[in-house]
XYZ file of N, CA and C in Angstrom:
612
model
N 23.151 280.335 73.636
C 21.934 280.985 74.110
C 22.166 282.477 74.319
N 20.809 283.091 74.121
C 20.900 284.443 74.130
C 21.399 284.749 75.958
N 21.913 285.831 76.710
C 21.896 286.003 77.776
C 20.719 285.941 78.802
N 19.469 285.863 77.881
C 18.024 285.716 79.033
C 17.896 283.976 79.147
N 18.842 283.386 78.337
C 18.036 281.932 77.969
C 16.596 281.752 77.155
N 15.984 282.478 76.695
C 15.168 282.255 76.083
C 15.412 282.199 74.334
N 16.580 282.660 73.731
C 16.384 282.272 72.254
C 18.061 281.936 72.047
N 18.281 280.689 71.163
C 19.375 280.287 70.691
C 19.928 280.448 69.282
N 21.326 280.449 69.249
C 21.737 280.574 67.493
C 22.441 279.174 66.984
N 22.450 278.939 65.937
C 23.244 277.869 65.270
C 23.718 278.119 64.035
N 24.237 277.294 63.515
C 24.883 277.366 61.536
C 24.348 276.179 61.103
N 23.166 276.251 60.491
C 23.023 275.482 59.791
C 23.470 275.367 58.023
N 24.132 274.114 57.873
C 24.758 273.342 56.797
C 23.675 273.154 55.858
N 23.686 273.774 54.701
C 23.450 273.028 53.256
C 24.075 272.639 52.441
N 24.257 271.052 52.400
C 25.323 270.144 51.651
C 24.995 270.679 50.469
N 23.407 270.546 50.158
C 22.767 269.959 49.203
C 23.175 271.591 48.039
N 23.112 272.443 48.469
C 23.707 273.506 47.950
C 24.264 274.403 48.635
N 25.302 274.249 49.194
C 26.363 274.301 49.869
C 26.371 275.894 50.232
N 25.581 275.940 50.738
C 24.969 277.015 51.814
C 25.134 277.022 53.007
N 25.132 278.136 53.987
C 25.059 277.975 55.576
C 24.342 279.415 56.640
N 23.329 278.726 56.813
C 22.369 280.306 57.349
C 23.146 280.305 58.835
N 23.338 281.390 59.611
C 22.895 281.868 60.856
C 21.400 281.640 61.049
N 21.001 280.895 61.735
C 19.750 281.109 62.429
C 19.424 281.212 64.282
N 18.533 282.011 64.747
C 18.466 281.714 65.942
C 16.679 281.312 66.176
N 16.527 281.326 67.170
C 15.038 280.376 67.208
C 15.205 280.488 68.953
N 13.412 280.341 69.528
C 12.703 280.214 70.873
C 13.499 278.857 71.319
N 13.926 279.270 72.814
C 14.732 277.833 73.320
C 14.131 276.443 73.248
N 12.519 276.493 72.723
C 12.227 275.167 72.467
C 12.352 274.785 71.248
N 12.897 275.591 70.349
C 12.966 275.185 68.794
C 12.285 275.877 68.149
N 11.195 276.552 68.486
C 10.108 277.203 67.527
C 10.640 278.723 66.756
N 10.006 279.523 66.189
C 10.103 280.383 65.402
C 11.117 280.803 65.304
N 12.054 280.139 64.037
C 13.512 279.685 63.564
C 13.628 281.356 62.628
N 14.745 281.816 62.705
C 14.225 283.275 61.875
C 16.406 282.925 61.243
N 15.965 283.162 59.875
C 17.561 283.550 59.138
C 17.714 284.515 59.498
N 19.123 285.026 60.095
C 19.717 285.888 60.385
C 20.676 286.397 58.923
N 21.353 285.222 58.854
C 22.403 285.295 57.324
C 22.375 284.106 56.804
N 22.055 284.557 55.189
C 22.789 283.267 54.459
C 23.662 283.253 53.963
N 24.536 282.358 53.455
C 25.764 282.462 53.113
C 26.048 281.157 51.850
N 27.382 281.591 51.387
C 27.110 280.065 50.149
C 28.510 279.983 50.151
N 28.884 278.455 49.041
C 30.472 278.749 49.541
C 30.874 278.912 47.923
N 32.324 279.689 47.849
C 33.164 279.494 48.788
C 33.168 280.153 50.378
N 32.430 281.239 50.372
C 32.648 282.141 51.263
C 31.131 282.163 52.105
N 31.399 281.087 53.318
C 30.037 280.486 54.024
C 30.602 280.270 55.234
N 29.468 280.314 56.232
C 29.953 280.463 57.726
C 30.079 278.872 57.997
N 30.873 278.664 58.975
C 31.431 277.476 59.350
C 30.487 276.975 60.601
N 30.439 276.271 61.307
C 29.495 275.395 61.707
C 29.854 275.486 63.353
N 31.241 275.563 63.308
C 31.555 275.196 64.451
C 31.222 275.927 65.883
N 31.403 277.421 65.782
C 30.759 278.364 66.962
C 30.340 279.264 66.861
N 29.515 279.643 67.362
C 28.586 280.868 67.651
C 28.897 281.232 69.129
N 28.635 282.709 68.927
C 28.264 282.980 70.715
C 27.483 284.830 70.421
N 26.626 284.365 71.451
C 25.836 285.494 71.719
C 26.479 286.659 72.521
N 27.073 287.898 72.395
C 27.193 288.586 72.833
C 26.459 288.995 74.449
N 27.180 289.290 75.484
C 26.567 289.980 76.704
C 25.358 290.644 76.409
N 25.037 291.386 76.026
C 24.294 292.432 75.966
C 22.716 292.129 75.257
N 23.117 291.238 74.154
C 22.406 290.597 73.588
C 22.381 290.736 72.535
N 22.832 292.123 71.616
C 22.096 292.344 70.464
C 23.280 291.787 69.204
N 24.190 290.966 69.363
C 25.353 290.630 68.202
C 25.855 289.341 68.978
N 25.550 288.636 67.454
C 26.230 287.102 67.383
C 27.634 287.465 66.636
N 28.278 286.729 67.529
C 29.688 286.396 66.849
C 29.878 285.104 66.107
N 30.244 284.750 64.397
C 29.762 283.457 64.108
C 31.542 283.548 63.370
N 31.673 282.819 62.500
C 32.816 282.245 62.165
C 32.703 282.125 60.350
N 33.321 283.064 59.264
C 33.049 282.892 58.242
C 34.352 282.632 57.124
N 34.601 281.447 56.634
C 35.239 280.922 55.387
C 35.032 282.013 54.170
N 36.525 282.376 53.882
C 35.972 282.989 52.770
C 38.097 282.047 51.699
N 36.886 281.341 50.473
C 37.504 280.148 50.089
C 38.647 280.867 49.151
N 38.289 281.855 48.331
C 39.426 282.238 47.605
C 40.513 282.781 48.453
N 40.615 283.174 49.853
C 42.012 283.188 49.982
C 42.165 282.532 51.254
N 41.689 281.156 50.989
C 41.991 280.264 52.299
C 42.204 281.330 53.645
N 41.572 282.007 54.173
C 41.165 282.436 55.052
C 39.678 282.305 55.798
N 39.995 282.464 57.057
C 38.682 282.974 58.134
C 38.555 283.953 58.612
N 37.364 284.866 58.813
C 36.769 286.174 59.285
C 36.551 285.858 60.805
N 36.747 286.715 61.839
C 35.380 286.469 62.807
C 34.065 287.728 62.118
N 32.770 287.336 61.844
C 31.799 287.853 62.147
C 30.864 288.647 62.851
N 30.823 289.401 62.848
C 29.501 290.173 64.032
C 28.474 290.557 63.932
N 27.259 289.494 64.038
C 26.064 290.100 63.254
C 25.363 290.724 64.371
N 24.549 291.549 63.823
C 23.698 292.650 64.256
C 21.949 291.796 64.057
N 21.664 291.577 65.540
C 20.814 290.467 65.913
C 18.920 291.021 64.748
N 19.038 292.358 65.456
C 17.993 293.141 64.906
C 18.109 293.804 63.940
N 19.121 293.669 62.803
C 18.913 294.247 62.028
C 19.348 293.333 60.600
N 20.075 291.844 61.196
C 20.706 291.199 60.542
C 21.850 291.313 59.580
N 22.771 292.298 59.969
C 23.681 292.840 59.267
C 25.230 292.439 59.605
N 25.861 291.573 58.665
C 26.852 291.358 59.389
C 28.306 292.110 59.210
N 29.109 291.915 59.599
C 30.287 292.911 59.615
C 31.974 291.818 60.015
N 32.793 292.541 59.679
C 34.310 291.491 59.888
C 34.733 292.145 60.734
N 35.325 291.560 61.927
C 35.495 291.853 62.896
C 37.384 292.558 62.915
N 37.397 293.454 61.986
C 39.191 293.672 62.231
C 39.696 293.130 60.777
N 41.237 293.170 60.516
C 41.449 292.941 59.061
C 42.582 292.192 59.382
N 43.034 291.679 60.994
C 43.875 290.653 60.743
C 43.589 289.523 59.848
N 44.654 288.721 59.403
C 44.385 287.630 58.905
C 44.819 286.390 59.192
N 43.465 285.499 59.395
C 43.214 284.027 59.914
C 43.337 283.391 59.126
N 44.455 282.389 58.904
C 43.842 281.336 58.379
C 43.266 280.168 58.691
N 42.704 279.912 59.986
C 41.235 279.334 60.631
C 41.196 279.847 62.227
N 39.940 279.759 62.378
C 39.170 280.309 63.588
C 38.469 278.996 64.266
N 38.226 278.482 65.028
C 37.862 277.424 65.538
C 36.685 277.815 66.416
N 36.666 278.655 67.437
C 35.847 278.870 68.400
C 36.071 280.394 69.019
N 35.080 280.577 69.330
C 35.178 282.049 70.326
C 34.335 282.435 71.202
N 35.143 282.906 72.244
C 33.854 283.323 73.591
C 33.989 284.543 73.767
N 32.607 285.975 73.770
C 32.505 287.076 74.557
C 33.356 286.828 75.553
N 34.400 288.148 76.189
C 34.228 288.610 77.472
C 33.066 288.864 78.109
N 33.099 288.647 79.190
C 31.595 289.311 79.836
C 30.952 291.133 79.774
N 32.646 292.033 79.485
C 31.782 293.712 79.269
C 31.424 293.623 77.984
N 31.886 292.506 77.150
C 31.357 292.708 75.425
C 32.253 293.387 74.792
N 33.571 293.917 75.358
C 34.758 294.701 74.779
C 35.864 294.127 74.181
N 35.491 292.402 74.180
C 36.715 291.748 73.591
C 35.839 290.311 73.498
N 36.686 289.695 72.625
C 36.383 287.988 72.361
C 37.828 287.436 72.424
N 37.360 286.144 73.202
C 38.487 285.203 73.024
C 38.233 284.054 71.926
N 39.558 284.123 71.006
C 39.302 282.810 70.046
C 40.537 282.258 70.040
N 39.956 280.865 69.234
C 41.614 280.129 68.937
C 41.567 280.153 67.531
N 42.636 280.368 67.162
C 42.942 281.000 65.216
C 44.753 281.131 64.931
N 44.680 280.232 64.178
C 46.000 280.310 63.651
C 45.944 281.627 62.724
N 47.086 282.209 62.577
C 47.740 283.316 61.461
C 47.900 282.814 60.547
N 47.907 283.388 59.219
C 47.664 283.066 57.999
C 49.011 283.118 57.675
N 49.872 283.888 58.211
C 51.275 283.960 57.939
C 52.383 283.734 59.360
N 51.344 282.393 60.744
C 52.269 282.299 61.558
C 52.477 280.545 60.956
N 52.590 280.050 62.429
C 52.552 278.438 62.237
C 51.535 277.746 62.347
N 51.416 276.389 62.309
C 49.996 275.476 62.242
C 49.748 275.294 63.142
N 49.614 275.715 64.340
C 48.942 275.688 65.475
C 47.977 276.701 66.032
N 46.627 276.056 66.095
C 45.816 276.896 66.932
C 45.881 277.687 68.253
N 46.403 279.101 68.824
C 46.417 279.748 69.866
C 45.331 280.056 69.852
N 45.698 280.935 71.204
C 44.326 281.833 71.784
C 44.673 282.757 71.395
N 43.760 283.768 71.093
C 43.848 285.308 70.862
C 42.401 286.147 71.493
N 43.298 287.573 71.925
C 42.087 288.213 72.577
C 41.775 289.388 71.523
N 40.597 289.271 71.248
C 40.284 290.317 69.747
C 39.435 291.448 70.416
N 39.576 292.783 70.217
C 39.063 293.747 70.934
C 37.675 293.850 69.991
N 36.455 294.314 70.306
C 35.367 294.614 69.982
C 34.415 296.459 70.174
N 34.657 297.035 69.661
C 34.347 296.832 67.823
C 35.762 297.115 66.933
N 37.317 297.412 67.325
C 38.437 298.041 67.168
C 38.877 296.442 66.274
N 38.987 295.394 67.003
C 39.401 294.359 65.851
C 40.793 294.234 65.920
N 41.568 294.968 67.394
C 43.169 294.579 67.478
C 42.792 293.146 68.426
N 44.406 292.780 67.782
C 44.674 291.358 68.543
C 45.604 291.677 69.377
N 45.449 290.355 70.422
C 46.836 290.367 71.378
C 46.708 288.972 71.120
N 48.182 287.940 71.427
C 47.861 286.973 71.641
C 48.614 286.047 72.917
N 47.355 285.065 73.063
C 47.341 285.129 74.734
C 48.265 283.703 75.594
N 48.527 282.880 74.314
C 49.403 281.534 74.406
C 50.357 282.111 73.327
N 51.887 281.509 73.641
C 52.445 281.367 72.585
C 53.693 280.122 73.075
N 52.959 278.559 72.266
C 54.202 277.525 72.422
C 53.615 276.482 70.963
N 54.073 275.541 71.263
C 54.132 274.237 70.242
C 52.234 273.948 70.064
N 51.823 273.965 71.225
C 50.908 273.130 71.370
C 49.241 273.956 71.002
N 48.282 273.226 70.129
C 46.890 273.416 69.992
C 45.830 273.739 70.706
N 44.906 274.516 70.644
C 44.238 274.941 71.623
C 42.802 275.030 70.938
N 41.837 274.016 71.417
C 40.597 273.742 71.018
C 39.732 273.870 72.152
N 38.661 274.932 71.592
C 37.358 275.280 72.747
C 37.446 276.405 73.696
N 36.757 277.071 74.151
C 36.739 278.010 74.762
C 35.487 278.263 75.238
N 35.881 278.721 76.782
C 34.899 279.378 77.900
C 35.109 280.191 78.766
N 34.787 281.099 79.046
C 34.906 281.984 80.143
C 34.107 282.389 81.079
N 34.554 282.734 82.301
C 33.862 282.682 83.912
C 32.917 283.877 83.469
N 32.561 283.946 84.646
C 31.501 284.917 84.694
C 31.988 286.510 84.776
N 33.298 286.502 85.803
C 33.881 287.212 86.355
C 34.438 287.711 85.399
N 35.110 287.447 83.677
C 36.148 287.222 83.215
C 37.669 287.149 83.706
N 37.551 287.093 84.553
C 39.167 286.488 84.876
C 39.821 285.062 84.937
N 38.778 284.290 84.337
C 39.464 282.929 84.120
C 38.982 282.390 82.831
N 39.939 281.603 81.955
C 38.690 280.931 80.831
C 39.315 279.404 80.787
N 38.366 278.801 79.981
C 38.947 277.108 80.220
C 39.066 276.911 78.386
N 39.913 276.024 78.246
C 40.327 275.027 76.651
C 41.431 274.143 76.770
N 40.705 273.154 75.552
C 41.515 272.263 75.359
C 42.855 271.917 75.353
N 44.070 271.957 75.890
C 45.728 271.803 75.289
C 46.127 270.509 74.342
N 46.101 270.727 73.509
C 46.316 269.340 72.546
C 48.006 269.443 71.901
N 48.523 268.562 72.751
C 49.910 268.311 72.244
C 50.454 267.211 71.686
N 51.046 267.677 70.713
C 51.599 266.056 69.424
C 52.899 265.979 70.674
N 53.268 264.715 70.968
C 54.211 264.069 71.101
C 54.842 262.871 70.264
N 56.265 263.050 69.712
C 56.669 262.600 68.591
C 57.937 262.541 68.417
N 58.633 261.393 68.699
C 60.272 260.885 68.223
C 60.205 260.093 67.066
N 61.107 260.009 66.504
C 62.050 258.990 65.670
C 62.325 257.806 66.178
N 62.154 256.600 65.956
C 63.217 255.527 66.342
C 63.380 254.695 65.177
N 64.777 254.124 65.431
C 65.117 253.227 64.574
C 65.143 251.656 65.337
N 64.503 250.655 64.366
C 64.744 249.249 64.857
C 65.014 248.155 62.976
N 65.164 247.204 64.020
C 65.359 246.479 62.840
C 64.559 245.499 62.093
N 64.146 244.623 61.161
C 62.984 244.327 60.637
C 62.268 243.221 61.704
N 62.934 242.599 62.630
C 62.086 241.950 63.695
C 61.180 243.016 64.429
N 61.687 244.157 64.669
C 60.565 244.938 65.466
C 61.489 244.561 67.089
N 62.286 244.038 67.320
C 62.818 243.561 68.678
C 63.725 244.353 68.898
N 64.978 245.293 67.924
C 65.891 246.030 68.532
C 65.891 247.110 67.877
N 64.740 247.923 69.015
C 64.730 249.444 68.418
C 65.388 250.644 69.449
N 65.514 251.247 68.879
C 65.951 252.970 70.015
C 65.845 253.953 69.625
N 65.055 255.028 70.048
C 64.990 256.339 69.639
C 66.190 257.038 69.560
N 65.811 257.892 68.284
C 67.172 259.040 68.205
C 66.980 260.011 68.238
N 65.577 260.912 68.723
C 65.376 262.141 68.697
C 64.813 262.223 69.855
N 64.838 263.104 70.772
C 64.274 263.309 71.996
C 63.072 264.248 72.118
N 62.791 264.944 71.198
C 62.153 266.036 71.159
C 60.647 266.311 71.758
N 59.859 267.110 72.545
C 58.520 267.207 73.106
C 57.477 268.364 71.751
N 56.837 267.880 72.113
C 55.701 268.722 70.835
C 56.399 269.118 70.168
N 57.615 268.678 69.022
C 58.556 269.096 68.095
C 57.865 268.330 67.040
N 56.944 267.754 66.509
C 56.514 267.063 65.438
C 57.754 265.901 64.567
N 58.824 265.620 65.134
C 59.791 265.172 64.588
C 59.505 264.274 63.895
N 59.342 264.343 62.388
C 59.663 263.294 61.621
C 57.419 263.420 61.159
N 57.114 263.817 61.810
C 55.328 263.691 61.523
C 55.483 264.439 59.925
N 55.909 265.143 59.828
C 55.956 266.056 58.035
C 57.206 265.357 57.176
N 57.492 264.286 57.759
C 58.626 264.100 56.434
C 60.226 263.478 57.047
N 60.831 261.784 56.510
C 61.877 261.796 57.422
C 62.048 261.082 56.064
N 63.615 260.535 55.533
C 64.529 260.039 54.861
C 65.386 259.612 55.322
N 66.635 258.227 54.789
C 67.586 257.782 54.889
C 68.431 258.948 53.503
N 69.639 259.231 54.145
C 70.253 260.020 53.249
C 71.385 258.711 52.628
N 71.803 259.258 51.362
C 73.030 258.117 50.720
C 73.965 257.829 51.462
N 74.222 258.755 52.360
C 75.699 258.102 53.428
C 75.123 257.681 54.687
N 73.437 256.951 54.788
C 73.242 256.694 55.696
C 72.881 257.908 57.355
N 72.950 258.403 56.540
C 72.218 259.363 58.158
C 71.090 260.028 58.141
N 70.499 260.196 58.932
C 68.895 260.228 58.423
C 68.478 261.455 58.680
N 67.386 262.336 57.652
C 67.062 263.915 57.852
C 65.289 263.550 58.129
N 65.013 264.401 59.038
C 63.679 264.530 59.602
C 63.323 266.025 59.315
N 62.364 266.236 59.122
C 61.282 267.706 59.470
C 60.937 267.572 61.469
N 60.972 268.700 61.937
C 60.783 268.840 63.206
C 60.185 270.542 63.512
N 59.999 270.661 64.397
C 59.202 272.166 64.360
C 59.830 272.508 65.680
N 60.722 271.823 66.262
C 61.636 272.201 67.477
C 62.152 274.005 66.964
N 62.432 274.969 67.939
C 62.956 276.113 68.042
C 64.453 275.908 67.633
């Protein structure tokens, strides 16, 4: 919702020709107005929007397919013009919330050249530098922030994942890897010829 509550934005999906407008519309649904259309490969994603403080710029979320990357967006409410928010590079964006002065957004977005996990990052507005605001094993889905900005809330989504070995009854098993959000063995494990076994793990 816009900051008065009176008009909302969404992404609407065209399967059918694989399109995706920005639209916003009167909080009861009525006079639906395209902001942007978009087509794919390079089409806005579905998942978040957020209305800027101030009011006049949606922040939306845009796929662009030839280089498996994501943009953040900033459209320009009244004039419908959109713009890339900075030239880091995402390779996905999940969600993002205004600060409350409108001088920064918080999102969760993996690096195109870090690891597969979604952090938080604080993206300055209109400058487009990053800081980033988690850094461990674990996923980070959704985002909100207080009023105050000094607090925000999201998801922590952590793989927990050992190895064990048992034998074909299923009755005498025991783990051999101890590891916490290390993905051990989730990407890939083998018996080697002399019997000792190699796993993929994402442990430090």
């Amino acid at each position: 919702f816009d900051p008065q509550g009176s008009r909302f934005a969404f992404v609407r999906n065209i399967a059918t020709t694989r399109e995706a407008a920005l639209i916003v519309a009167d909080a009861g649904g009525s006079n639906l107005k395209t902001l942007v259309m978009t087509k794919a490969p390079n089409r806005l994603k579905v998942q978040s929007v957020a209305w800027s403080p101030d009011g006049r710029t949606i922040a939306a979320l845009a796929e662009r397919g030839e280089a498996l990357q994501v943009d953040v967006v900033l459209v320009d409410v009244a004039t419908s013009t959109p713009t890339v928010l900075g030239d880091h590079a995402w390779r996905d964006v999940t969600h993002v919330a205004w600060m409350p002065d409108g001088k920064a957004l918080l999102i969760n977005a993996q690096e195109a050249s870090g690891e597969a996990t979604s952090q938080i990052w604080l993206v300055t507005v209109p400058g487009g530098d990053v800081r980033r605001i988690t850094n461990d094993l674990s996923t980070y889905a959704g985002l909100s922030v207080t009023a105050d900005g000094k607090s925000f809330v999201s998801v922590r989504n952590e793989l927990r994942s050992r190895i064990w070995i048992g034998d074909a009854s299923g009755k005498d098993s025991r783990a051999v890897s101890t590891g916490a959000a290390a993905d051990d063995g989730v990407n890939g494990l083998a018996w080697s010829p002399d019997g000792r076994l190699v796993y993929a793990s994402a442990s430090a």
